[in-house]
């Protein structure tokens, strides 16, 4: 059974960089035709897709966040990461990592989510 | 960017009733890449439906999806107590991937 687990700082100061890692267990991040994604959800609001990375390292970011987002993958550790720079209070959210199937165009496995609060 | 509009915002029903949730896209969703998720408070979304009408692994057959083009529907036939939650649609017919704003199904 595939499992994803987010980790990282739960409190980030304004203008600093948010960093999260998603550890994948139960299967190799390199297997199959999947992309590895980050999605966020501000408290009490809907879901926003941040972007994806493939095991090859190729990425696609949501244009609304593109200038501030960087994703990376570490195949040796079977994990992928998110950096979001110059954060503001508007970036306060639960951040989820999730696997997207190319065949279905949908997210079949999700992490439990990590709350990140931006505050001084 | 394809904007997904879900309606209604809230659906008030009783156990055993049928729920019909709508998701309308601002543009054609190619390859029927339209999915549905269920989310309960404090939990991650749960994969329900992919490619418009295919149930995800382990999803009971009271959940069904239909539609094409710009109009899509999630139907829950015979609500169970555990079905009261928020439901989101999501498209990946074109980039960027987008989600609808959600429909809350409440008792």
PDB file of C-alpha atoms in Angstrom:
ATOM      1  CA  UNK A   1       0.000   0.000   0.000  1.00  0.00           C
ATOM      2  CA  UNK A   2       1.457   3.310  -1.086  1.00  0.00           C
ATOM      3  CA  UNK A   3       1.871   5.914   1.643  1.00  0.00           C
ATOM      4  CA  UNK A   4       2.897   9.548   1.452  1.00  0.00           C
ATOM      5  CA  UNK A   5       4.013  11.588   4.454  1.00  0.00           C
ATOM      6  CA  UNK A   6       4.669  15.325   4.531  1.00  0.00           C
ATOM      7  CA  UNK A   7       7.233  16.846   6.847  1.00  0.00           C
ATOM      8  CA  UNK A   8       8.718  20.267   7.344  1.00  0.00           C
ATOM      9  CA  UNK A   9       8.435  23.488   9.242  1.00  0.00           C
ATOM     10  CA  UNK A  10       4.973  24.240  10.573  1.00  0.00           C
ATOM     11  CA  UNK A  11       5.701  27.918  11.195  1.00  0.00           C
ATOM     12  CA  UNK A  12       7.377  30.226   8.689  1.00  0.00           C
ATOM     13  CA  UNK A  13       8.012  33.967   9.011  1.00  0.00           C
ATOM     14  CA  UNK A  14       6.736  36.346   6.333  1.00  0.00           C
ATOM     15  CA  UNK A  15       9.160  36.825   3.423  1.00  0.00           C
ATOM     16  CA  UNK A  16      10.978  33.594   4.254  1.00  0.00           C
ATOM     17  CA  UNK A  17      10.912  30.244   2.443  1.00  0.00           C
ATOM     18  CA  UNK A  18       8.489  27.420   3.127  1.00  0.00           C
ATOM     19  CA  UNK A  19      10.083  23.993   2.737  1.00  0.00           C
ATOM     20  CA  UNK A  20       8.305  20.658   2.800  1.00  0.00           C
ATOM     21  CA  UNK A  21       9.281  17.101   1.959  1.00  0.00           C
ATOM     22  CA  UNK A  22       7.047  14.195   1.001  1.00  0.00           C
ATOM     23  CA  UNK A  23       8.378  10.730   1.819  1.00  0.00           C
ATOM     24  CA  UNK A  24       6.955   7.967  -0.339  1.00  0.00           C
ATOM     25  CA  UNK A  25       6.790   4.394   0.952  1.00  0.00           C
ATOM     26  CA  UNK A  26       5.307   1.205  -0.417  1.00  0.00           C
ATOM     27  CA  UNK A  27       6.580   1.709  -3.952  1.00  0.00           C
ATOM     28  CA  UNK A  28       9.417   3.370  -5.823  1.00  0.00           C
ATOM     29  CA  UNK A  29       8.924   6.984  -6.849  1.00  0.00           C
ATOM     30  CA  UNK A  30      10.416   5.949 -10.190  1.00  0.00           C
ATOM     31  CA  UNK A  31       7.883   3.253 -11.013  1.00  0.00           C
ATOM     32  CA  UNK A  32       4.941   3.667 -13.306  1.00  0.00           C
ATOM     33  CA  UNK A  33       3.561   6.667 -15.110  1.00  0.00           C
ATOM     34  CA  UNK A  34       2.858   9.014 -12.270  1.00  0.00           C
ATOM     35  CA  UNK A  35       3.582  12.578 -11.367  1.00  0.00           C
ATOM     36  CA  UNK A  36       4.234  13.707  -7.810  1.00  0.00           C
ATOM     37  CA  UNK A  37       2.256  16.739  -6.796  1.00  0.00           C
ATOM     38  CA  UNK A  38       1.741  19.407  -4.181  1.00  0.00           C
ATOM     39  CA  UNK A  39      -1.711  20.780  -3.403  1.00  0.00           C
ATOM     40  CA  UNK A  40      -2.693  23.234  -0.692  1.00  0.00           C
ATOM     41  CA  UNK A  41      -5.854  24.182   1.143  1.00  0.00           C
ATOM     42  CA  UNK A  42      -6.174  27.399   3.173  1.00  0.00           C
ATOM     43  CA  UNK A  43      -8.176  26.953   6.372  1.00  0.00           C
ATOM     44  CA  UNK A  44     -11.882  26.611   5.564  1.00  0.00           C
ATOM     45  CA  UNK A  45     -11.317  26.990   1.825  1.00  0.00           C
ATOM     46  CA  UNK A  46     -10.939  24.875  -1.302  1.00  0.00           C
ATOM     47  CA  UNK A  47      -8.036  23.074  -2.947  1.00  0.00           C
ATOM     48  CA  UNK A  48      -5.316  24.726  -5.019  1.00  0.00           C
ATOM     49  CA  UNK A  49      -2.886  22.751  -7.153  1.00  0.00           C
ATOM     50  CA  UNK A  50       0.706  23.957  -6.817  1.00  0.00           C
ATOM     51  CA  UNK A  51       2.450  21.759  -9.375  1.00  0.00           C
ATOM     52  CA  UNK A  52       4.152  18.463 -10.083  1.00  0.00           C
ATOM     53  CA  UNK A  53       7.487  16.784 -10.574  1.00  0.00           C
ATOM     54  CA  UNK A  54       8.300  13.539 -12.350  1.00  0.00           C
ATOM     55  CA  UNK A  55      11.002  11.130 -11.165  1.00  0.00           C
ATOM     56  CA  UNK A  56      13.068  12.402 -14.100  1.00  0.00           C
ATOM     57  CA  UNK A  57      13.087  15.824 -12.489  1.00  0.00           C
ATOM     58  CA  UNK A  58      10.855  17.534 -15.022  1.00  0.00           C
ATOM     59  CA  UNK A  59       8.380  19.937 -13.456  1.00  0.00           C
ATOM     60  CA  UNK A  60       5.267  21.971 -14.134  1.00  0.00           C
ATOM     61  CA  UNK A  61       4.117  24.711 -11.802  1.00  0.00           C
ATOM     62  CA  UNK A  62       0.789  26.485 -11.537  1.00  0.00           C
ATOM     63  CA  UNK A  63       1.302  29.846 -13.292  1.00  0.00           C
ATOM     64  CA  UNK A  64      -0.231  31.594 -10.284  1.00  0.00           C
ATOM     65  CA  UNK A  65       2.706  30.460  -8.118  1.00  0.00           C
ATOM     66  CA  UNK A  66       5.378  29.744 -10.685  1.00  0.00           C
ATOM     67  CA  UNK A  67       7.679  32.617  -9.786  1.00  0.00           C
ATOM     68  CA  UNK A  68       7.984  31.417  -6.178  1.00  0.00           C
ATOM     69  CA  UNK A  69       7.904  27.608  -6.461  1.00  0.00           C
ATOM     70  CA  UNK A  70      10.674  25.068  -6.839  1.00  0.00           C
ATOM     71  CA  UNK A  71      10.251  21.298  -6.619  1.00  0.00           C
ATOM     72  CA  UNK A  72      12.932  18.647  -6.475  1.00  0.00           C
ATOM     73  CA  UNK A  73      13.112  14.870  -6.277  1.00  0.00           C
ATOM     74  CA  UNK A  74      15.546  12.595  -4.441  1.00  0.00           C
ATOM     75  CA  UNK A  75      15.175   9.118  -5.878  1.00  0.00           C
ATOM     76  CA  UNK A  76      17.745   7.643  -3.488  1.00  0.00           C
ATOM     77  CA  UNK A  77      15.527   8.643  -0.556  1.00  0.00           C
ATOM     78  CA  UNK A  78      12.261   8.060  -2.434  1.00  0.00           C
ATOM     79  CA  UNK A  79      11.016  11.544  -1.678  1.00  0.00           C
ATOM     80  CA  UNK A  80      10.231  14.854  -3.292  1.00  0.00           C
ATOM     81  CA  UNK A  81      10.238  18.386  -1.967  1.00  0.00           C
ATOM     82  CA  UNK A  82       8.606  21.803  -2.261  1.00  0.00           C
ATOM     83  CA  UNK A  83      10.129  25.223  -1.716  1.00  0.00           C
ATOM     84  CA  UNK A  84       7.919  28.303  -1.758  1.00  0.00           C
ATOM     85  CA  UNK A  85       9.734  31.613  -1.407  1.00  0.00           C
ATOM     86  CA  UNK A  86       8.683  35.042  -0.144  1.00  0.00           C
ATOM     87  CA  UNK A  87       5.707  33.713   1.791  1.00  0.00           C
ATOM     88  CA  UNK A  88       2.901  35.864   3.181  1.00  0.00           C
ATOM     89  CA  UNK A  89      -0.076  35.139   5.390  1.00  0.00           C
ATOM     90  CA  UNK A  90      -1.972  34.135   2.241  1.00  0.00           C
ATOM     91  CA  UNK A  91       0.286  31.074   2.008  1.00  0.00           C
ATOM     92  CA  UNK A  92      -1.011  29.727   5.316  1.00  0.00           C
ATOM     93  CA  UNK A  93      -2.607  26.400   4.445  1.00  0.00           C
ATOM     94  CA  UNK A  94      -2.582  22.649   4.816  1.00  0.00           C
ATOM     95  CA  UNK A  95      -0.125  21.381   2.232  1.00  0.00           C
ATOM     96  CA  UNK A  96      -0.746  17.944   0.737  1.00  0.00           C
ATOM     97  CA  UNK A  97       1.497  15.808  -1.387  1.00  0.00           C
ATOM     98  CA  UNK A  98      -0.279  13.450  -3.762  1.00  0.00           C
ATOM     99  CA  UNK A  99       0.329  11.057  -6.637  1.00  0.00           C
ATOM    100  CA  UNK A 100      -1.376  11.747  -9.959  1.00  0.00           C
ATOM    101  CA  UNK A 101      -1.993   8.934 -12.412  1.00  0.00           C
ATOM    102  CA  UNK A 102      -1.325   9.855 -15.999  1.00  0.00           C
ATOM    103  CA  UNK A 103      -4.003   7.394 -17.146  1.00  0.00           C
ATOM    104  CA  UNK A 104      -6.722   8.848 -14.961  1.00  0.00           C
ATOM    105  CA  UNK A 105      -5.570  12.425 -14.654  1.00  0.00           C
ATOM    106  CA  UNK A 106      -6.467  12.295 -10.970  1.00  0.00           C
ATOM    107  CA  UNK A 107      -4.921  11.924  -7.519  1.00  0.00           C
ATOM    108  CA  UNK A 108      -5.171   8.382  -6.223  1.00  0.00           C
ATOM    109  CA  UNK A 109      -2.972   8.666  -3.138  1.00  0.00           C
ATOM    110  CA  UNK A 110      -2.641  11.613  -0.752  1.00  0.00           C
ATOM    111  CA  UNK A 111      -0.539  12.403   2.265  1.00  0.00           C
ATOM    112  CA  UNK A 112      -2.299  13.323   5.482  1.00  0.00           C
ATOM    113  CA  UNK A 113      -1.411  16.981   5.050  1.00  0.00           C
ATOM    114  CA  UNK A 114       0.870  19.408   6.893  1.00  0.00           C
ATOM    115  CA  UNK A 115      -0.366  22.699   8.292  1.00  0.00           C
ATOM    116  CA  UNK A 116       2.000  25.559   7.571  1.00  0.00           C
ATOM    117  CA  UNK A 117       1.330  28.876   9.251  1.00  0.00           C
ATOM    118  CA  UNK A 118       2.983  32.071   8.064  1.00  0.00           C
ATOM    119  CA  UNK A 119       3.368  34.440  10.979  1.00  0.00           C
ATOM    120  CA  UNK A 120       5.999  36.542  12.650  1.00  0.00           C
TER     121      UNK A 120
ATOM    122  CA  UNK B   1      -7.319  28.181 -17.160  1.00  0.00           C
ATOM    123  CA  UNK B   2     -10.482  26.089 -16.877  1.00  0.00           C
ATOM    124  CA  UNK B   3     -12.727  27.308 -14.070  1.00  0.00           C
ATOM    125  CA  UNK B   4     -14.913  24.655 -12.449  1.00  0.00           C
ATOM    126  CA  UNK B   5     -18.156  25.837 -10.833  1.00  0.00           C
ATOM    127  CA  UNK B   6     -19.843  23.427  -8.459  1.00  0.00           C
ATOM    128  CA  UNK B   7     -23.481  23.648  -7.463  1.00  0.00           C
ATOM    129  CA  UNK B   8     -25.167  23.822  -5.144  1.00  0.00           C
ATOM    130  CA  UNK B   9     -22.816  25.139  -2.467  1.00  0.00           C
ATOM    131  CA  UNK B  10     -24.673  23.103   0.136  1.00  0.00           C
ATOM    132  CA  UNK B  11     -27.048  20.170  -0.228  1.00  0.00           C
ATOM    133  CA  UNK B  12     -29.216  19.320   2.765  1.00  0.00           C
ATOM    134  CA  UNK B  13     -30.493  15.756   2.605  1.00  0.00           C
ATOM    135  CA  UNK B  14     -31.379  12.796   4.796  1.00  0.00           C
ATOM    136  CA  UNK B  15     -29.827   9.325   4.899  1.00  0.00           C
ATOM    137  CA  UNK B  16     -31.255   7.164   2.147  1.00  0.00           C
ATOM    138  CA  UNK B  17     -31.913  10.071  -0.203  1.00  0.00           C
ATOM    139  CA  UNK B  18     -30.266  10.617  -3.568  1.00  0.00           C
ATOM    140  CA  UNK B  19     -27.661  13.367  -3.957  1.00  0.00           C
ATOM    141  CA  UNK B  20     -26.958  15.001  -7.299  1.00  0.00           C
ATOM    142  CA  UNK B  21     -23.899  17.284  -7.444  1.00  0.00           C
ATOM    143  CA  UNK B  22     -23.051  19.411 -10.464  1.00  0.00           C
ATOM    144  CA  UNK B  23     -19.684  20.545 -11.820  1.00  0.00           C
ATOM    145  CA  UNK B  24     -19.663  22.931 -14.772  1.00  0.00           C
ATOM    146  CA  UNK B  25     -16.475  23.802 -16.648  1.00  0.00           C
ATOM    147  CA  UNK B  26     -15.764  27.143 -18.317  1.00  0.00           C
ATOM    148  CA  UNK B  27     -14.248  25.281 -21.286  1.00  0.00           C
ATOM    149  CA  UNK B  28     -14.405  21.831 -22.820  1.00  0.00           C
ATOM    150  CA  UNK B  29     -12.652  19.228 -20.634  1.00  0.00           C
ATOM    151  CA  UNK B  30     -10.705  17.081 -23.048  1.00  0.00           C
ATOM    152  CA  UNK B  31     -10.487  13.304 -22.729  1.00  0.00           C
ATOM    153  CA  UNK B  32     -13.124  13.503 -20.010  1.00  0.00           C
ATOM    154  CA  UNK B  33     -10.350  14.114 -17.488  1.00  0.00           C
ATOM    155  CA  UNK B  34     -12.799  14.992 -14.740  1.00  0.00           C
ATOM    156  CA  UNK B  35     -12.442  13.514 -11.247  1.00  0.00           C
ATOM    157  CA  UNK B  36     -14.324  13.695  -7.949  1.00  0.00           C
ATOM    158  CA  UNK B  37     -13.089  13.622  -4.355  1.00  0.00           C
ATOM    159  CA  UNK B  38     -14.719  13.390  -0.945  1.00  0.00           C
ATOM    160  CA  UNK B  39     -13.263  15.277   2.005  1.00  0.00           C
ATOM    161  CA  UNK B  40     -14.205  15.018   5.654  1.00  0.00           C
ATOM    162  CA  UNK B  41     -13.048  17.494   8.327  1.00  0.00           C
ATOM    163  CA  UNK B  42      -9.394  17.088   9.233  1.00  0.00           C
ATOM    164  CA  UNK B  43      -8.787  14.510   6.502  1.00  0.00           C
ATOM    165  CA  UNK B  44      -7.153  14.488   3.107  1.00  0.00           C
ATOM    166  CA  UNK B  45      -9.428  14.221   0.078  1.00  0.00           C
ATOM    167  CA  UNK B  46     -10.420  10.714  -0.945  1.00  0.00           C
ATOM    168  CA  UNK B  47     -10.310   9.625  -4.588  1.00  0.00           C
ATOM    169  CA  UNK B  48     -13.848   8.713  -5.723  1.00  0.00           C
ATOM    170  CA  UNK B  49     -14.177   8.963  -9.509  1.00  0.00           C
ATOM    171  CA  UNK B  50     -11.710   9.400 -12.391  1.00  0.00           C
ATOM    172  CA  UNK B  51     -12.181  10.001 -16.139  1.00  0.00           C
ATOM    173  CA  UNK B  52     -15.755  11.170 -15.439  1.00  0.00           C
ATOM    174  CA  UNK B  53     -17.357   7.826 -14.635  1.00  0.00           C
ATOM    175  CA  UNK B  54     -14.785   5.325 -13.343  1.00  0.00           C
ATOM    176  CA  UNK B  55     -14.968   4.470  -9.672  1.00  0.00           C
ATOM    177  CA  UNK B  56     -11.661   4.444  -7.829  1.00  0.00           C
ATOM    178  CA  UNK B  57     -10.485   1.370  -5.954  1.00  0.00           C
ATOM    179  CA  UNK B  58     -12.774   0.425  -3.088  1.00  0.00           C
ATOM    180  CA  UNK B  59     -15.470   2.993  -3.837  1.00  0.00           C
ATOM    181  CA  UNK B  60     -19.001   1.604  -3.379  1.00  0.00           C
ATOM    182  CA  UNK B  61     -21.301   1.505  -6.375  1.00  0.00           C
ATOM    183  CA  UNK B  62     -23.725   3.995  -4.858  1.00  0.00           C
ATOM    184  CA  UNK B  63     -21.267   6.608  -6.169  1.00  0.00           C
ATOM    185  CA  UNK B  64     -21.504   7.257  -9.895  1.00  0.00           C
ATOM    186  CA  UNK B  65     -20.198   9.915 -12.228  1.00  0.00           C
ATOM    187  CA  UNK B  66     -21.483  11.070 -15.587  1.00  0.00           C
ATOM    188  CA  UNK B  67     -21.252  13.886 -18.096  1.00  0.00           C
ATOM    189  CA  UNK B  68     -19.112  15.164 -20.918  1.00  0.00           C
ATOM    190  CA  UNK B  69     -17.789  18.347 -22.436  1.00  0.00           C
ATOM    191  CA  UNK B  70     -18.486  21.029 -19.861  1.00  0.00           C
ATOM    192  CA  UNK B  71     -21.188  19.481 -17.662  1.00  0.00           C
ATOM    193  CA  UNK B  72     -20.492  16.735 -15.154  1.00  0.00           C
ATOM    194  CA  UNK B  73     -22.459  15.129 -12.346  1.00  0.00           C
ATOM    195  CA  UNK B  74     -21.693  13.073  -9.259  1.00  0.00           C
ATOM    196  CA  UNK B  75     -24.646  11.039  -8.009  1.00  0.00           C
ATOM    197  CA  UNK B  76     -24.837   9.308  -4.655  1.00  0.00           C
ATOM    198  CA  UNK B  77     -27.794   6.950  -4.676  1.00  0.00           C
ATOM    199  CA  UNK B  78     -28.958   6.274  -1.150  1.00  0.00           C
ATOM    200  CA  UNK B  79     -26.885   8.434   1.191  1.00  0.00           C
ATOM    201  CA  UNK B  80     -25.167   6.625   4.038  1.00  0.00           C
ATOM    202  CA  UNK B  81     -24.259   8.479   7.255  1.00  0.00           C
ATOM    203  CA  UNK B  82     -20.571   8.399   6.277  1.00  0.00           C
ATOM    204  CA  UNK B  83     -21.292  10.174   2.971  1.00  0.00           C
ATOM    205  CA  UNK B  84     -21.945  13.548   4.582  1.00  0.00           C
ATOM    206  CA  UNK B  85     -18.872  15.507   3.584  1.00  0.00           C
ATOM    207  CA  UNK B  86     -17.551  18.056   1.089  1.00  0.00           C
ATOM    208  CA  UNK B  87     -17.132  16.955  -2.526  1.00  0.00           C
ATOM    209  CA  UNK B  88     -14.728  18.487  -5.044  1.00  0.00           C
ATOM    210  CA  UNK B  89     -14.444  18.061  -8.777  1.00  0.00           C
ATOM    211  CA  UNK B  90     -11.093  18.408 -10.557  1.00  0.00           C
ATOM    212  CA  UNK B  91     -10.085  18.629 -14.211  1.00  0.00           C
ATOM    213  CA  UNK B  92      -6.837  17.841 -15.980  1.00  0.00           C
ATOM    214  CA  UNK B  93      -7.981  18.143 -19.555  1.00  0.00           C
ATOM    215  CA  UNK B  94      -5.712  21.156 -19.823  1.00  0.00           C
ATOM    216  CA  UNK B  95      -3.069  22.823 -17.701  1.00  0.00           C
ATOM    217  CA  UNK B  96      -3.149  24.136 -15.097  1.00  0.00           C
ATOM    218  CA  UNK B  97      -5.056  21.438 -13.246  1.00  0.00           C
ATOM    219  CA  UNK B  98      -7.963  23.034 -11.384  1.00  0.00           C
ATOM    220  CA  UNK B  99     -10.480  22.148  -8.687  1.00  0.00           C
ATOM    221  CA  UNK B 100     -14.042  23.259  -8.178  1.00  0.00           C
ATOM    222  CA  UNK B 101     -15.015  25.169  -5.055  1.00  0.00           C
ATOM    223  CA  UNK B 102     -16.769  22.204  -3.453  1.00  0.00           C
ATOM    224  CA  UNK B 103     -20.288  21.129  -2.502  1.00  0.00           C
ATOM    225  CA  UNK B 104     -21.084  20.341   1.113  1.00  0.00           C
ATOM    226  CA  UNK B 105     -23.556  17.503   1.614  1.00  0.00           C
ATOM    227  CA  UNK B 106     -25.097  17.895   5.043  1.00  0.00           C
ATOM    228  CA  UNK B 107     -27.839  16.272   7.031  1.00  0.00           C
TER     229      UNK B 107
END
